[in-house]
Coordinates of C-alpha atoms and ligand atoms in Angstrom, one line a residue:
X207 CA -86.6 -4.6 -56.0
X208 CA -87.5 -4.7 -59.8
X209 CA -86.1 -8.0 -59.6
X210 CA -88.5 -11.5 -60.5
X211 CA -87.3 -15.1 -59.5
X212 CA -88.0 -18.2 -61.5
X213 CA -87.1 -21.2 -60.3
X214 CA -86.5 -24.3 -62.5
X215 CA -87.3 -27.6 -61.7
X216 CA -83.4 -28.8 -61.1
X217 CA -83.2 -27.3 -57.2
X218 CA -86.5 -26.0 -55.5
X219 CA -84.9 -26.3 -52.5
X220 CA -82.7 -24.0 -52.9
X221 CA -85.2 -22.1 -54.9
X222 CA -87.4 -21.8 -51.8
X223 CA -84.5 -20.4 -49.6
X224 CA -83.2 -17.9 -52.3
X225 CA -86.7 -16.7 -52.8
X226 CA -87.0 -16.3 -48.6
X227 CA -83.3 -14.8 -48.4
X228 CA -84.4 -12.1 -51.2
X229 CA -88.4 -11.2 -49.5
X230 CA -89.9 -12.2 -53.1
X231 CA -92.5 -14.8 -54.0
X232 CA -91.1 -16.7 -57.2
X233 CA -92.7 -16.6 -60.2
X234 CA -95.7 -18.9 -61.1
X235 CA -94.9 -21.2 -63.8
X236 CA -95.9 -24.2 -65.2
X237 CA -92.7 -26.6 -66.4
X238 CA -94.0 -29.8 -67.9
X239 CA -93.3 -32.5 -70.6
X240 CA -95.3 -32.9 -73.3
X241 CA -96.1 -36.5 -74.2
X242 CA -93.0 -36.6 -76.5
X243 CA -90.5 -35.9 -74.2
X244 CA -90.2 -31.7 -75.3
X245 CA -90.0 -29.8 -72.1
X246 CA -93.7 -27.2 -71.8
X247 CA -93.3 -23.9 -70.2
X248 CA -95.9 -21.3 -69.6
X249 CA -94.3 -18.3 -67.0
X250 CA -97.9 -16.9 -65.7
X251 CA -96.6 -13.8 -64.7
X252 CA -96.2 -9.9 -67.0
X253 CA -93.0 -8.7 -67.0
X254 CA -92.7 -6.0 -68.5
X255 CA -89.8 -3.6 -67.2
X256 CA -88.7 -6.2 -64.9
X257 CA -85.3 -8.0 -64.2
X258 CA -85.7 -11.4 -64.3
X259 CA -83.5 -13.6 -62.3
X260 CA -83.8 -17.3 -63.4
X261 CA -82.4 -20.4 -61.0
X262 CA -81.3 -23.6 -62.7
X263 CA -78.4 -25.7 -61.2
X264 CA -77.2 -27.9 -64.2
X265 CA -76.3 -30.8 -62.9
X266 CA -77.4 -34.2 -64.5
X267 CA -79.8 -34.1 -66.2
X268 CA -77.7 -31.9 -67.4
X269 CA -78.9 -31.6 -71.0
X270 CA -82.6 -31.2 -69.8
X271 CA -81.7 -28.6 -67.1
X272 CA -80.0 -26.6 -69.6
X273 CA -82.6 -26.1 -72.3
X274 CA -85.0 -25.9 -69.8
X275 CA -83.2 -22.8 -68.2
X276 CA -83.0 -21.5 -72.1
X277 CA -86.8 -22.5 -72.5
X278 CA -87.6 -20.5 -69.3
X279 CA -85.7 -17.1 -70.4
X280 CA -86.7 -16.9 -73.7
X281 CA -90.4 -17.1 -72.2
X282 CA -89.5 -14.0 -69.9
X283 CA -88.5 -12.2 -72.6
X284 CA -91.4 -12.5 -74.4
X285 CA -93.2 -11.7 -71.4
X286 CA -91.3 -8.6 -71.4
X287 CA -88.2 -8.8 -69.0
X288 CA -86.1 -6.0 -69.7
X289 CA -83.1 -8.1 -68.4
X290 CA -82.3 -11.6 -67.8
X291 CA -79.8 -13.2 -65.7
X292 CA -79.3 -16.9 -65.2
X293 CA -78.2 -18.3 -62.0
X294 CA -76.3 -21.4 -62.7
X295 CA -75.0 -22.8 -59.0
X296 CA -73.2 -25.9 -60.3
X297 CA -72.3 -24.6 -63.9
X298 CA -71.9 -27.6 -66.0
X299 CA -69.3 -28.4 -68.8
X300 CA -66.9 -26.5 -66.7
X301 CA -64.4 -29.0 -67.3
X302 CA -64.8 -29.6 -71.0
X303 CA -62.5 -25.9 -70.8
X304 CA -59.7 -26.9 -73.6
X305 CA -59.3 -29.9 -76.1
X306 CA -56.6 -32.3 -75.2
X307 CA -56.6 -34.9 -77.4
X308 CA -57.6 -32.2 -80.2
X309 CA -60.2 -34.2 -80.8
X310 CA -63.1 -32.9 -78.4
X311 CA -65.5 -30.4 -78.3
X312 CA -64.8 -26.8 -75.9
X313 CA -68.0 -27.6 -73.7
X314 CA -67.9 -24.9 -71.7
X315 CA -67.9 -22.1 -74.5
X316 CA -70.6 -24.0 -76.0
X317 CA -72.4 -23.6 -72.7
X318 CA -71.1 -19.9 -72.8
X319 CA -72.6 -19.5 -75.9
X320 CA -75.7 -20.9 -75.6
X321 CA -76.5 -19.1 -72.3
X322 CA -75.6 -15.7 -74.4
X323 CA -78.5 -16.1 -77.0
X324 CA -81.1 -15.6 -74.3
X325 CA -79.4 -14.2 -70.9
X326 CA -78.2 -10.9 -70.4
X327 CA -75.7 -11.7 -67.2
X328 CA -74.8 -15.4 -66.0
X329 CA -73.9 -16.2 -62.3
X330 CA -71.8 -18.9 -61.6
X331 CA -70.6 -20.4 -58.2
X332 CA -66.9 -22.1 -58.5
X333 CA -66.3 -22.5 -61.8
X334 CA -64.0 -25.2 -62.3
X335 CA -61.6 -23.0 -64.4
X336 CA -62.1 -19.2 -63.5
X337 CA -60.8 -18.5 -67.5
X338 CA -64.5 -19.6 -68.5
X339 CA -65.6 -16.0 -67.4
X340 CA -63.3 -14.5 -70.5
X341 CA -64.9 -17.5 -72.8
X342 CA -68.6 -15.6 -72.2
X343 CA -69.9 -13.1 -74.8
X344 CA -72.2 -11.6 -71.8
X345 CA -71.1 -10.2 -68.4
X346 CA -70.3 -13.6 -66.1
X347 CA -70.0 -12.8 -62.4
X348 CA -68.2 -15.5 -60.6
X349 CA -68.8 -16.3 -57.2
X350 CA -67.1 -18.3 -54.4
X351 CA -68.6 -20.3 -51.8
X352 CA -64.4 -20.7 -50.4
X353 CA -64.9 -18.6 -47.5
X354 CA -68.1 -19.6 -46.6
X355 CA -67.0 -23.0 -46.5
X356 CA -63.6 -22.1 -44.8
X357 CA -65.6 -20.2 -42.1
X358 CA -68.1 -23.6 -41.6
X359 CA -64.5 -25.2 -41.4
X360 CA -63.5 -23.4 -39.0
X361 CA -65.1 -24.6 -35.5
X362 CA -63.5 -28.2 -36.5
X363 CA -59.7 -26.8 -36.7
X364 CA -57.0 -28.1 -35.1
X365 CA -53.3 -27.4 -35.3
X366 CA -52.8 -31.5 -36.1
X367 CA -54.5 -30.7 -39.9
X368 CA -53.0 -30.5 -42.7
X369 CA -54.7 -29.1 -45.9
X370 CA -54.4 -31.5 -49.3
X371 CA -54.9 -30.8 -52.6
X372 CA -56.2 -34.2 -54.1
X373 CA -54.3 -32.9 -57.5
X374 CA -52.8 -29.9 -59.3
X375 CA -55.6 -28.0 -60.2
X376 CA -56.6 -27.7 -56.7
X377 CA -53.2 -26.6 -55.7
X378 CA -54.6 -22.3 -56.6
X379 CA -57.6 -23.5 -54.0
X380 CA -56.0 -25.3 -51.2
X381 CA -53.4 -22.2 -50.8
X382 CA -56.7 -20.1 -50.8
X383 CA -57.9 -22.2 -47.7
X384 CA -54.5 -22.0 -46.2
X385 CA -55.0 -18.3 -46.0
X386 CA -57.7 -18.9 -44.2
X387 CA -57.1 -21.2 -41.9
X388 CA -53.6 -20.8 -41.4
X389 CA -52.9 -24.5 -42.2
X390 CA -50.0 -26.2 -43.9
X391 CA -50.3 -27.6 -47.0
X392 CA -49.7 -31.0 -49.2
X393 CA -50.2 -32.0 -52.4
X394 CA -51.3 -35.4 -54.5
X395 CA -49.8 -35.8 -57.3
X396 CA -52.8 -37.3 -59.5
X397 CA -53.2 -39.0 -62.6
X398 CA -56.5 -40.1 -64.5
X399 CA -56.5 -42.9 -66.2
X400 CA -60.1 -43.0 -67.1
X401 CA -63.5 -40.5 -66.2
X402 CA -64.2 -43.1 -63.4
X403 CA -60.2 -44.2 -62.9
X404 CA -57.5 -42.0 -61.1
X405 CA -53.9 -43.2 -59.7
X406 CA -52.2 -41.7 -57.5
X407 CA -48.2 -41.1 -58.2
X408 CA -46.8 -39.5 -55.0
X409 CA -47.7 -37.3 -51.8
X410 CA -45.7 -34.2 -51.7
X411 CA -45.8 -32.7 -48.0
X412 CA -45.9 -34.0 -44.0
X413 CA -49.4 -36.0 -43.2
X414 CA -47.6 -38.0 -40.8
X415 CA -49.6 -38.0 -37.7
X416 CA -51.8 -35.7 -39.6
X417 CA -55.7 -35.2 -39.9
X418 CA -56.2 -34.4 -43.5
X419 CA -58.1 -31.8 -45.0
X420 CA -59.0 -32.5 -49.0
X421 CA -60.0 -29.9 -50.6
X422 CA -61.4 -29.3 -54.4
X423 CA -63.9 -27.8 -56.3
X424 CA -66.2 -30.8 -56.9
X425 CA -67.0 -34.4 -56.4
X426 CA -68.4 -36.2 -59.0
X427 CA -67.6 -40.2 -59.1
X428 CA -65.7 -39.6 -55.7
X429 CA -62.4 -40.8 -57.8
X430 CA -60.3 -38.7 -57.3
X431 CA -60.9 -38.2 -53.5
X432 CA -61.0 -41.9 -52.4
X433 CA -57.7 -42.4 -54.0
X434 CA -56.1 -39.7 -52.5
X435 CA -57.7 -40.0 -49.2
X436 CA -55.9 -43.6 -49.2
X437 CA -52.8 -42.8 -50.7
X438 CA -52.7 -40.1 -47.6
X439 CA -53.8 -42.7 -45.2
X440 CA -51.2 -45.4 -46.4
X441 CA -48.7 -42.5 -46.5
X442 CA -49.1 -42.5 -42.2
X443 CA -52.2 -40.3 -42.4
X444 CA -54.2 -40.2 -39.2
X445 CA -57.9 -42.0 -39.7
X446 CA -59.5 -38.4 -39.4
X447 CA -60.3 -37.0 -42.5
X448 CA -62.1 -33.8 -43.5
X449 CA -63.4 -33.1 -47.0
X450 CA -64.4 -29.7 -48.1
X451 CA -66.2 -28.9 -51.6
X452 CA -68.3 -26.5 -53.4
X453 CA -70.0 -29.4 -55.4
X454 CA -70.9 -32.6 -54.0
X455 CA -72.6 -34.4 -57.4
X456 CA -71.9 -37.9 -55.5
X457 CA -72.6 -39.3 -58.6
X458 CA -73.0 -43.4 -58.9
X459 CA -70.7 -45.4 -56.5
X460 CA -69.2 -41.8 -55.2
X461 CA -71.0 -41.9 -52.0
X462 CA -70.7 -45.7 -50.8
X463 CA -66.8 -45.3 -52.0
X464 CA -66.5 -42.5 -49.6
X465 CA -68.3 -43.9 -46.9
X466 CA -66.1 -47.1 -46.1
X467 CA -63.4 -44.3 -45.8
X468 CA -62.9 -42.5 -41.9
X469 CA -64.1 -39.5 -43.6
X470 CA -65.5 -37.6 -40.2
X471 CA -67.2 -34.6 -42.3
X472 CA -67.6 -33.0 -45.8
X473 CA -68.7 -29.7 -45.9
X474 CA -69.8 -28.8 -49.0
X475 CA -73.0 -26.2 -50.5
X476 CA -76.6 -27.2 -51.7
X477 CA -74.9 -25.8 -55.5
X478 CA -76.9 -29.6 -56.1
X479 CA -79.8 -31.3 -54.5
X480 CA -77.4 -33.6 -52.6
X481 CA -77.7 -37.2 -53.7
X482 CA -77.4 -40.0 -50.6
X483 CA -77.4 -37.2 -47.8
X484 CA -78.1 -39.8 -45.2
X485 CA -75.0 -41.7 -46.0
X486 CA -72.5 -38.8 -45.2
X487 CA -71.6 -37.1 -42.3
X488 CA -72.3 -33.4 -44.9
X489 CA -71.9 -30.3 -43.6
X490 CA -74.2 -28.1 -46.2
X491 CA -73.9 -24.2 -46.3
X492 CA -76.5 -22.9 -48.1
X493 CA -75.6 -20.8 -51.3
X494 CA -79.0 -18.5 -50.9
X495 CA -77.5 -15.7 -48.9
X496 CA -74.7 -15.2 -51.0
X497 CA -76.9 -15.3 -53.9
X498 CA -79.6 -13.1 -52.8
X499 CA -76.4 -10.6 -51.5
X500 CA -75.3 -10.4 -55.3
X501 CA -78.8 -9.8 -56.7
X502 CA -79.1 -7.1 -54.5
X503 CA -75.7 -5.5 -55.3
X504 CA -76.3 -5.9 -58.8
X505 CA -80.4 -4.4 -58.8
Ligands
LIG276 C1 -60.8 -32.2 -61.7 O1 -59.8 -31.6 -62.0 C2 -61.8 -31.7 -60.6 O2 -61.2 -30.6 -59.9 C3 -62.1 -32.8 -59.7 O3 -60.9 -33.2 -59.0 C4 -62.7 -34.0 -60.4 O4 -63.5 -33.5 -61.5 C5 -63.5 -34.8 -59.5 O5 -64.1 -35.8 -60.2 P1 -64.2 -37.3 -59.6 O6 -64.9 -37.2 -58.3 O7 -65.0 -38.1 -60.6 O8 -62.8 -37.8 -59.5

């Protein structure tokens, strides 16, 4: 392979594993601050004719992770990369896709655009909104962790669950899982009051009796899960719940919140370093294999 890995400083866990799942030894570099906060970078490696592949998950700090992935390809460049493609597991902004009050920015074709003045490819896992492919100016190859998660789902199936869509833009992915899993389906109806606040208006489908299965692309504050997982419960919802996710950001309370609910297992990737692990019964499948498959097909 022609291919270099270099690994930022927001997941060297996952990293490590990519770098084993691929047969390479990742790039030395040295990622600092300098004493006024600016991020240093020096890549220690030639790489001239090379592809270089750069890992940087962009979850919080966000802003830091981000300019330090921009930081990090515009130094293999220099170095001589004939290609650069970022590898963005947990791509950022990916809500911020449209302006609702008219008064907002369009974060994720900022983050589109940014990425495009120093990467040649992007990879993304999950994307919150699928359109932010067409928003990129460079070729964006978007992944999905579904049936890797579905297929870790799988050993915990019974014919009692029932899948949930915690709102309506996870009502595309739940029927995905139902596929899968040849579950029935339900739906939340969901509506957020604040970026930390969420009500819940009605439950449209059978959990009677039924062990739920909530599924959506991410978790951040846990809002929107713990109030559908008690609107469920109060709705006759067996105490057995099941969460599955391709980003567990657990971020603040989410974690705690989630834990006083009977939430028997999440099963989520390592898109993030995973925040409060010990808390949570997680199930983690690794996103290395699947990333090292693409760089392969793609080299
Ligand atoms: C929103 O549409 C997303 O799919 C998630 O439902 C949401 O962003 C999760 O955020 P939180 O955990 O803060 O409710």
């Amino acid at each position: 392979m022609d291919t270099v890995l270099i690994i930022g400083r927001s997941h060297p866990a996952l990293g490590s594993k990519l770098a084993a799942a691929l047969g390479v030894e990742a790039v030395r570099c040295l990622i600092k601050e300098f004493p006024d906060g600016e991020i240093r970078i020096e890549v220690k490696q030639d790489m001239v004719d090379r592809d270089a592949c750069v890992l940087q998950t962009t979850a919080a700090p966000t802003g830091r992770n981000l300019l330090e992935l921009l930081l990090l390809a515009d130094a293999c460049r220099r170095r001589g990369a004939r290609s650069i493609t970022a590898i963005i597991p947990y791509f950022a902004y990916a809500r911020q896709d449209r302006r609702i009050s008219g008064e907002e920015p369009i974060g994720a074709r900022l983050m589109t655009d940014l990425l495009a003045t120093r990467c040649d490819r992007i990879i993304a896992v999950d994307l919150h909104n699928a359109a932010i492919e067409g928003f990129a100016s460079v070729p964006l190859v978007h992944l999905s962790a579904v049936p890797l998660l579905a297929e870790a789902f799988r050993k915990h199936r019974t014919d009692r669950q029932v899948l949930v869509a915690p709102d309506a833009g996870a009502v595309k992915l739940v029927q995905a899982y139902a596929r899968m899993l040849k579950l029935p389906v339900a739906f939340v109806e969901k509506e957020r009051q604040s970026a930390t606040e969420v009500a819940v208006r009605a439950v449209t489908g059978d959990v009677k009796e039924r062990a739920v299965v909530l599924v959506d692309d991410m978790i951040s504050t846990g809002g929107t899960m713990i109030a559908a997982a008690e609107a469920l419960l109060e709705g006759g919802a067996s105490r057995d719940i099941s969460i599955i996710t391709s980003h567990c950001l657990l971020v603040g309370s989410a974690a705690a919140g989630l834990a006083r609910l009977p939430v028997k297992r999440i099963i989520t990737t390592d898109s993030v370093v995973l925040q409060k692990a010990a808390e949570l019964p997680l199930e983690v499948c690794t996103l290395a294999g699947l990333l090292a498959d693409t760089l392969r097909e793609m080299s």
